[in-house]
Coordinates of C-alpha atoms and ligand atoms in Angstrom, one line a residue:
H22 CA 0.5 -0.1 0.1
E23 CA 2.6 2.7 0.7
A24 CA 4.4 2.0 -3.1
T25 CA 1.0 2.8 -4.2
T26 CA 0.7 6.5 -2.7
S27 CA 3.7 7.3 -2.8
R28 CA 4.5 5.7 -6.5
K29 CA 0.6 8.6 -6.8
L30 CA 4.0 11.3 -5.6
D31 CA 6.5 10.4 -7.8
H32 CA 4.4 10.6 -10.8
L33 CA 2.5 14.0 -9.8
R34 CA 6.5 15.6 -9.3
I35 CA 7.8 13.6 -12.4
C36 CA 5.1 15.1 -14.9
S37 CA 5.1 18.5 -13.3
E38 CA 9.0 19.0 -13.2
E39 CA 10.3 16.8 -16.2
D40 CA 9.5 16.4 -20.2
I41 CA 7.6 13.3 -20.5
E42 CA 5.6 13.8 -23.9
A43 CA 6.4 11.2 -26.8
G44 CA 5.9 10.9 -30.1
S45 CA 3.6 12.5 -32.2
S46 CA -1.1 12.7 -31.8
G47 CA -1.4 12.9 -35.5
F48 CA -3.0 16.7 -34.8
S49 CA -0.4 18.3 -36.6
D50 CA -1.5 15.8 -39.6
I51 CA -5.3 17.5 -39.3
R52 CA -5.9 21.0 -41.4
I53 CA -9.8 21.7 -40.8
V54 CA -11.1 23.0 -43.8
H55 CA -11.5 26.9 -43.4
A56 CA -14.6 28.9 -43.8
A57 CA -14.6 31.8 -45.1
L58 CA -17.8 33.0 -45.3
P59 CA -18.4 31.5 -41.6
E60 CA -22.3 32.6 -41.8
C61 CA -22.8 32.3 -37.5
D62 CA -21.8 35.1 -34.8
M63 CA -18.7 34.1 -33.3
D64 CA -20.2 35.0 -29.8
G65 CA -22.4 32.6 -30.2
V66 CA -21.1 29.7 -30.5
D67 CA -22.4 27.0 -28.5
L68 CA -20.5 24.3 -26.4
S69 CA -22.9 22.6 -25.1
C70 CA -23.0 18.5 -25.9
H71 CA -24.6 15.4 -24.4
F72 CA -22.2 12.9 -22.6
L73 CA -24.0 9.3 -21.9
G74 CA -27.4 10.9 -20.9
H75 CA -26.4 14.1 -19.0
S76 CA -25.8 17.8 -20.9
L77 CA -22.4 19.3 -20.6
A78 CA -21.4 22.7 -21.4
T79 CA -18.2 21.5 -23.0
P80 CA -16.6 18.6 -24.2
L81 CA -13.2 18.8 -22.4
F82 CA -13.2 16.5 -20.6
I83 CA -10.4 17.3 -17.4
A84 CA -9.1 13.5 -18.0
A85 CA -8.2 10.8 -15.5
M86 CA -5.0 12.2 -13.2
T87 CA -4.6 11.8 -9.7
G88 CA -5.5 10.8 -5.7
G89 CA -4.3 8.2 -2.8
H90 CA -2.2 10.4 -1.2
P91 CA -3.6 13.3 1.6
D92 CA -1.3 15.7 0.1
T93 CA -2.6 15.5 -3.6
T94 CA -6.2 15.9 -1.8
D95 CA -5.0 19.9 -3.6
V96 CA -4.8 18.5 -7.0
N97 CA -8.4 17.2 -7.1
R98 CA -9.8 20.3 -5.0
R99 CA -8.8 22.7 -7.8
L100 CA -9.3 20.6 -10.8
A101 CA -12.9 19.9 -9.6
R102 CA -14.1 23.6 -9.0
A103 CA -12.5 24.2 -12.1
A104 CA -14.7 21.9 -13.9
E105 CA -17.5 22.8 -11.8
K106 CA -17.0 26.2 -12.8
A107 CA -16.5 25.7 -16.4
G108 CA -19.6 22.8 -16.8
C109 CA -16.7 19.9 -17.5
A110 CA -16.7 16.9 -17.2
I111 CA -14.1 14.6 -14.6
G112 CA -11.7 11.6 -13.8
V113 CA -10.7 11.2 -10.7
G114 CA -7.4 9.3 -10.7
S115 CA -6.7 5.0 -9.8
Q116 CA -9.3 4.8 -6.7
R117 CA -7.6 1.4 -5.5
A118 CA -5.6 3.6 -2.9
A119 CA -8.1 4.1 -1.6
L120 CA -10.4 1.3 -1.9
E121 CA -7.3 -0.9 -0.1
R122 CA -6.8 1.8 2.5
P123 CA -10.1 4.3 3.1
D124 CA -8.4 6.5 5.4
L125 CA -7.0 7.6 1.5
A126 CA -11.1 8.6 0.3
G127 CA -10.4 11.7 1.3
S128 CA -8.2 12.8 -1.1
F129 CA -11.2 11.4 -4.0
K130 CA -14.4 12.6 -2.2
V131 CA -12.9 16.1 -2.2
V132 CA -14.0 16.5 -5.6
R133 CA -17.2 15.0 -5.8
K134 CA -17.8 18.1 -2.5
E135 CA -16.0 20.9 -5.0
A136 CA -18.1 19.5 -7.9
P137 CA -21.7 18.6 -6.7
T138 CA -23.0 19.2 -10.3
A139 CA -20.8 17.9 -12.0
F140 CA -20.6 15.0 -14.5
I141 CA -17.4 12.6 -12.8
A142 CA -15.8 9.3 -13.6
A143 CA -14.9 7.0 -11.0
N144 CA -11.2 5.0 -12.0
I145 CA -9.8 1.6 -11.4
G146 CA -7.8 -0.8 -13.4
A147 CA -8.8 -3.7 -15.0
V148 CA -7.0 -6.0 -13.0
Q149 CA -8.2 -5.0 -10.3
L150 CA -11.3 -5.3 -11.3
R151 CA -10.5 -8.9 -12.4
E152 CA -9.5 -9.9 -8.7
Y153 CA -11.8 -7.9 -6.3
G154 CA -15.1 -7.8 -9.4
T155 CA -18.2 -6.0 -9.4
G156 CA -18.4 -4.4 -5.9
W157 CA -15.1 -3.2 -5.9
A158 CA -16.2 -1.1 -9.0
E159 CA -19.1 0.1 -7.1
K160 CA -17.2 0.7 -3.7
A161 CA -15.1 3.5 -6.2
V162 CA -18.3 4.8 -8.1
S163 CA -20.6 5.5 -4.2
M164 CA -17.2 6.8 -2.8
I165 CA -17.1 9.6 -4.6
D166 CA -20.9 9.7 -6.0
A167 CA -20.0 8.7 -9.8
D168 CA -21.5 9.5 -12.9
C169 CA -20.0 6.2 -14.4
V170 CA -17.0 4.6 -14.5
A171 CA -14.0 4.3 -16.0
V172 CA -12.3 1.5 -16.2
H173 CA -8.3 2.1 -17.3
L174 CA -6.3 0.0 -19.7
N175 CA -2.4 0.6 -19.0
F176 CA -0.4 -3.1 -19.8
L177 CA 2.4 -0.6 -21.6
Q178 CA 3.0 0.7 -18.3
E179 CA 2.6 -2.6 -16.3
A180 CA 5.2 -4.6 -18.4
I181 CA 7.4 -1.6 -17.4
Q182 CA 7.3 -1.3 -14.4
P183 CA 9.1 -3.8 -12.2
E184 CA 6.5 -4.4 -9.6
G185 CA 3.3 -4.3 -13.2
D186 CA 0.6 -6.6 -13.3
R187 CA 1.7 -9.0 -15.9
D188 CA -1.1 -11.3 -16.4
A189 CA -3.8 -9.5 -18.3
A190 CA -6.2 -12.9 -19.1
G191 CA -9.9 -12.6 -18.1
C192 CA -10.2 -8.6 -18.2
L193 CA -12.6 -8.5 -20.9
G194 CA -14.8 -11.0 -19.2
A195 CA -14.5 -8.8 -15.8
I196 CA -15.3 -6.2 -18.3
E197 CA -18.1 -7.7 -19.4
E198 CA -20.1 -8.4 -16.4
L199 CA -19.3 -5.2 -14.8
C200 CA -20.8 -3.7 -17.8
S201 CA -24.4 -6.2 -17.4
D202 CA -24.4 -5.4 -13.6
A203 CA -22.6 -1.7 -12.4
S204 CA -25.3 0.5 -11.5
V205 CA -23.6 3.2 -13.8
P206 CA -22.5 3.2 -18.1
V207 CA -18.7 1.9 -18.1
I208 CA -16.6 3.6 -19.6
V209 CA -13.0 1.9 -20.5
K210 CA -10.6 4.1 -21.0
E211 CA -6.3 3.6 -22.3
T212 CA -3.6 5.5 -21.0
G213 CA -1.3 6.5 -23.6
S214 CA -1.3 3.5 -25.9
G215 CA -4.4 3.8 -28.0
I216 CA -7.3 1.7 -28.4
S217 CA -7.8 -0.6 -32.0
R218 CA -10.5 -1.1 -34.0
E219 CA -10.3 -4.8 -33.1
T220 CA -10.0 -3.9 -29.4
A221 CA -13.0 -1.6 -29.9
R222 CA -14.9 -3.8 -31.6
L223 CA -14.6 -6.2 -28.4
L224 CA -15.5 -3.2 -26.0
W225 CA -18.9 -2.9 -27.4
N226 CA -19.6 -6.3 -27.4
A227 CA -18.9 -6.5 -23.6
G228 CA -21.3 -3.6 -23.0
V229 CA -19.1 -0.6 -22.9
K230 CA -20.8 2.8 -23.3
A231 CA -18.0 4.9 -24.2
I232 CA -14.4 4.6 -25.1
D233 CA -11.7 6.6 -24.3
I234 CA -8.8 5.9 -26.9
G235 CA -5.9 7.6 -24.5
G236 CA -3.7 7.4 -27.6
H237 CA -0.2 7.6 -28.0
G238 CA 1.8 11.3 -28.6
G239 CA 0.8 12.7 -25.1
T240 CA 2.2 11.4 -21.5
S241 CA 4.1 8.7 -22.1
W242 CA 4.0 5.8 -19.0
A243 CA 6.8 4.8 -20.8
K244 CA 9.0 7.8 -20.3
I245 CA 7.9 8.1 -17.0
E246 CA 8.4 5.5 -16.0
G247 CA 12.3 4.5 -17.1
I248 CA 12.4 8.4 -15.0
R249 CA 12.0 6.5 -12.1
E250 CA 14.2 3.6 -12.8
G251 CA 16.3 5.9 -14.1
E252 CA 16.6 7.9 -10.2
K253 CA 16.2 4.2 -8.1
N254 CA 19.0 2.6 -9.9
E255 CA 17.7 -0.5 -11.4
P256 CA 20.0 -2.3 -12.9
P257 CA 19.9 -2.1 -16.7
L258 CA 18.5 -5.4 -17.9
T259 CA 15.4 -4.8 -15.3
R260 CA 14.6 -1.6 -17.0
L261 CA 12.1 -1.6 -20.3
G262 CA 10.8 2.4 -19.9
D263 CA 13.6 3.3 -22.4
D264 CA 12.6 0.6 -25.4
F265 CA 8.5 1.5 -25.7
I266 CA 9.1 5.5 -25.4
D267 CA 7.7 4.7 -29.8
W268 CA 5.1 2.4 -28.6
G269 CA 0.7 2.9 -29.0
I270 CA -1.5 3.8 -31.3
P271 CA -1.6 7.9 -32.0
T272 CA -4.3 10.0 -30.7
V273 CA -6.1 10.4 -34.0
V274 CA -5.4 7.1 -35.5
S275 CA -7.0 5.7 -33.3
L276 CA -9.7 8.0 -33.3
I277 CA -10.2 7.4 -36.6
E278 CA -9.9 3.5 -36.2
V279 CA -12.9 3.5 -33.1
R280 CA -15.0 6.0 -34.7
E281 CA -15.8 3.4 -37.5
T282 CA -16.7 1.1 -34.9
G283 CA -19.7 3.3 -33.8
G284 CA -21.0 4.2 -29.9
P285 CA -19.3 7.8 -28.4
V286 CA -15.7 8.1 -28.2
I287 CA -13.7 10.7 -25.9
A288 CA -10.7 12.1 -27.6
T289 CA -7.5 11.7 -25.7
G290 CA -3.8 11.5 -25.5
G291 CA -1.6 14.4 -26.5
V292 CA -5.0 17.0 -26.9
R293 CA -2.8 20.5 -26.2
S294 CA -5.5 22.8 -27.5
G295 CA -8.6 23.7 -28.1
V296 CA -8.0 23.6 -32.2
D297 CA -7.2 20.0 -30.9
I298 CA -10.1 19.3 -29.9
A299 CA -12.0 20.7 -32.4
K300 CA -9.8 18.9 -35.2
A301 CA -11.1 16.1 -32.7
L302 CA -14.6 17.0 -33.0
A303 CA -14.5 16.9 -36.5
L304 CA -12.8 13.7 -37.3
G305 CA -16.2 12.4 -34.9
A306 CA -15.5 12.8 -30.9
D307 CA -17.7 13.0 -29.0
M308 CA -15.6 14.7 -25.7
A309 CA -12.0 15.6 -25.9
G310 CA -9.8 14.9 -22.8
M311 CA -7.0 16.5 -21.1
A312 CA -4.6 15.3 -18.5
L313 CA -0.9 17.0 -18.5
P314 CA -2.0 20.4 -19.6
L315 CA -3.9 21.2 -17.1
L316 CA -1.6 19.2 -14.2
A317 CA 1.0 22.5 -14.0
P318 CA -2.2 25.1 -13.3
A319 CA -4.1 22.5 -10.8
M320 CA -0.6 22.9 -9.0
K321 CA -0.2 26.5 -9.2
G322 CA -4.1 27.5 -8.5
D323 CA -7.5 27.9 -8.8
S324 CA -7.0 31.3 -10.8
A325 CA -4.4 29.7 -12.9
L326 CA -6.8 26.8 -13.7
A327 CA -9.8 28.6 -14.4
C328 CA -7.3 31.0 -17.2
A329 CA -6.0 27.9 -19.0
I330 CA -9.4 26.1 -19.1
D331 CA -10.4 29.8 -20.4
H332 CA -8.0 29.8 -23.1
I333 CA -8.9 26.4 -24.1
H334 CA -12.5 27.7 -24.8
R335 CA -11.6 30.6 -26.4
Q336 CA -9.4 28.9 -28.8
L337 CA -12.1 26.3 -29.4
K338 CA -14.5 28.4 -30.5
A339 CA -12.5 30.5 -32.3
A340 CA -11.9 27.4 -34.5
M341 CA -15.3 26.6 -34.4
F342 CA -16.5 29.9 -36.0
L343 CA -13.0 29.3 -38.4
S344 CA -14.6 26.2 -39.2
G345 CA -18.3 27.6 -39.6
A346 CA -19.9 25.5 -37.1
A347 CA -22.0 27.2 -34.2
T348 CA -22.9 24.4 -32.4
L349 CA -20.6 20.9 -32.1
R350 CA -23.4 19.0 -33.9
D351 CA -21.8 21.5 -37.1
M352 CA -18.4 21.2 -35.9
R353 CA -18.7 17.2 -36.1
R354 CA -19.9 17.5 -40.1
V355 CA -17.1 19.8 -41.4
R356 CA -14.4 18.5 -43.6
T357 CA -10.0 18.2 -42.9
Y358 CA -7.2 17.0 -44.8
I359 CA -5.1 14.8 -43.2
T360 CA -1.4 14.3 -44.4
G361 CA 1.4 12.5 -43.4
D362 CA 2.6 9.5 -41.3
T363 CA -1.6 9.7 -40.4
R364 CA -3.0 9.7 -43.5
M365 CA -0.2 6.5 -44.3
M366 CA -1.6 4.9 -40.9
I367 CA -5.1 5.1 -42.4
Q368 CA -4.6 4.1 -45.5
K369 CA -6.7 0.8 -46.0
Y370 CA -4.9 -2.1 -48.8
D371 CA -6.8 -3.9 -50.1
Ligands
FNR424 C1 -2.4 10.0 -15.8 N1 -3.7 9.3 -16.0 C2 -4.1 8.2 -15.4 N2 -5.8 7.8 -16.3 C3 -6.4 6.8 -15.3 O1 -7.5 6.1 -15.6 N3 -6.3 6.5 -13.3 C4 -5.2 7.6 -13.4 O2 -4.9 7.0 -12.2 C5 -4.3 8.2 -14.0 N4 -3.2 9.3 -13.4 C6 -2.2 9.5 -14.5 C7 -1.4 10.5 -13.5 C8 -1.1 11.7 -14.4 C9 0.3 12.8 -13.7 C10 -1.4 12.0 -15.8 C11 -0.8 13.1 -16.5 C12 -1.7 10.8 -15.7 C13 -3.7 8.9 -17.7 C14 -4.8 10.6 -18.0 O3 -6.0 10.3 -17.6 C15 -4.6 10.1 -19.7 O4 -5.2 9.4 -20.5 C16 -3.1 10.6 -20.4 O5 -2.2 11.5 -19.6 C17 -2.9 11.1 -21.9 O6 -3.6 12.5 -21.9 P1 -1.9 13.4 -21.7 O7 -1.9 13.8 -20.5 O8 -1.4 13.6 -23.1 O9 -3.8 14.7 -22.1

């Protein structure tokens, strides 16, 4: 337990101090077709949307980051306040530590306390779900009165961590069972390696209600774990972090693949601006998630975070206006040009 909770602090510190991004999400390969005659009012651009039966003020999803150590409470408090104020959906970090040690639950409960009306996603790992079952997931949901539960997939991180869980067998069955028994909708999310069309089909068949692709090109767990290994002076043969920095499906490629399989999609992984969000929407995403870009402002203070979110929304509104889209529904119909590696990867060879 101590190891889980001190790992949380290692992650926050490394993510806020070091360069932990790798690869390319593919957003630079996407160009939205410019509307020289937008025929709408930029000040009237409407960001509201529907997701899993809820009305939300914006498609910006504050992606799962933290909780599980008392020193993470302030960051979660600020993220929650910002979510409540801006109307963003928000995910908490893995609740494993608090499920094992209820005295750590305060660092998660603060999110519902500060965001009484926000759409909140609980968070558990697929391996823990397989080990402990639906009851465990329901405890995570009730801890924060969540609106949905996100099951995270992070097998790249598990594969390279010296202490990782390497047996993934049976996780799909556990997800299927959760989908049929859970009191709230189930989302499955990757955490930086993306989801393919084949995996997406397995997940829809299991009954998941939305997929968060968590693609490659933003926060890199290979890089984060590589840095942790270096700090701990692990003997080189136990280190795999550096060898898997390039592994994963770029966010835009994953988005295009999963979109074609049906069902609501959250585009996360290297989304770095409101313009990236507009691109994700044009490619068919329902929501767009950001983790790392919000961490530094959340560690700084409430106003830094509110400013960052406001700026993202201004970028998104301007991009929508220049696409001729007054609503998110319009934005999803905007045409894009796809270039570079992304174009190569989505090409169908038959
Ligand atoms: C994460 N992420 C994450 N995801 C998850 O499901 N459970 C978790 O506990 C965490 N913890 C976590 C901590 C920190 C510090 C970061 C930066 C990220 C993954 C996150 O939700 C997201 O999928 C990826 O970070 C990709 O998005 P960005 O960071 O490239 O915008």
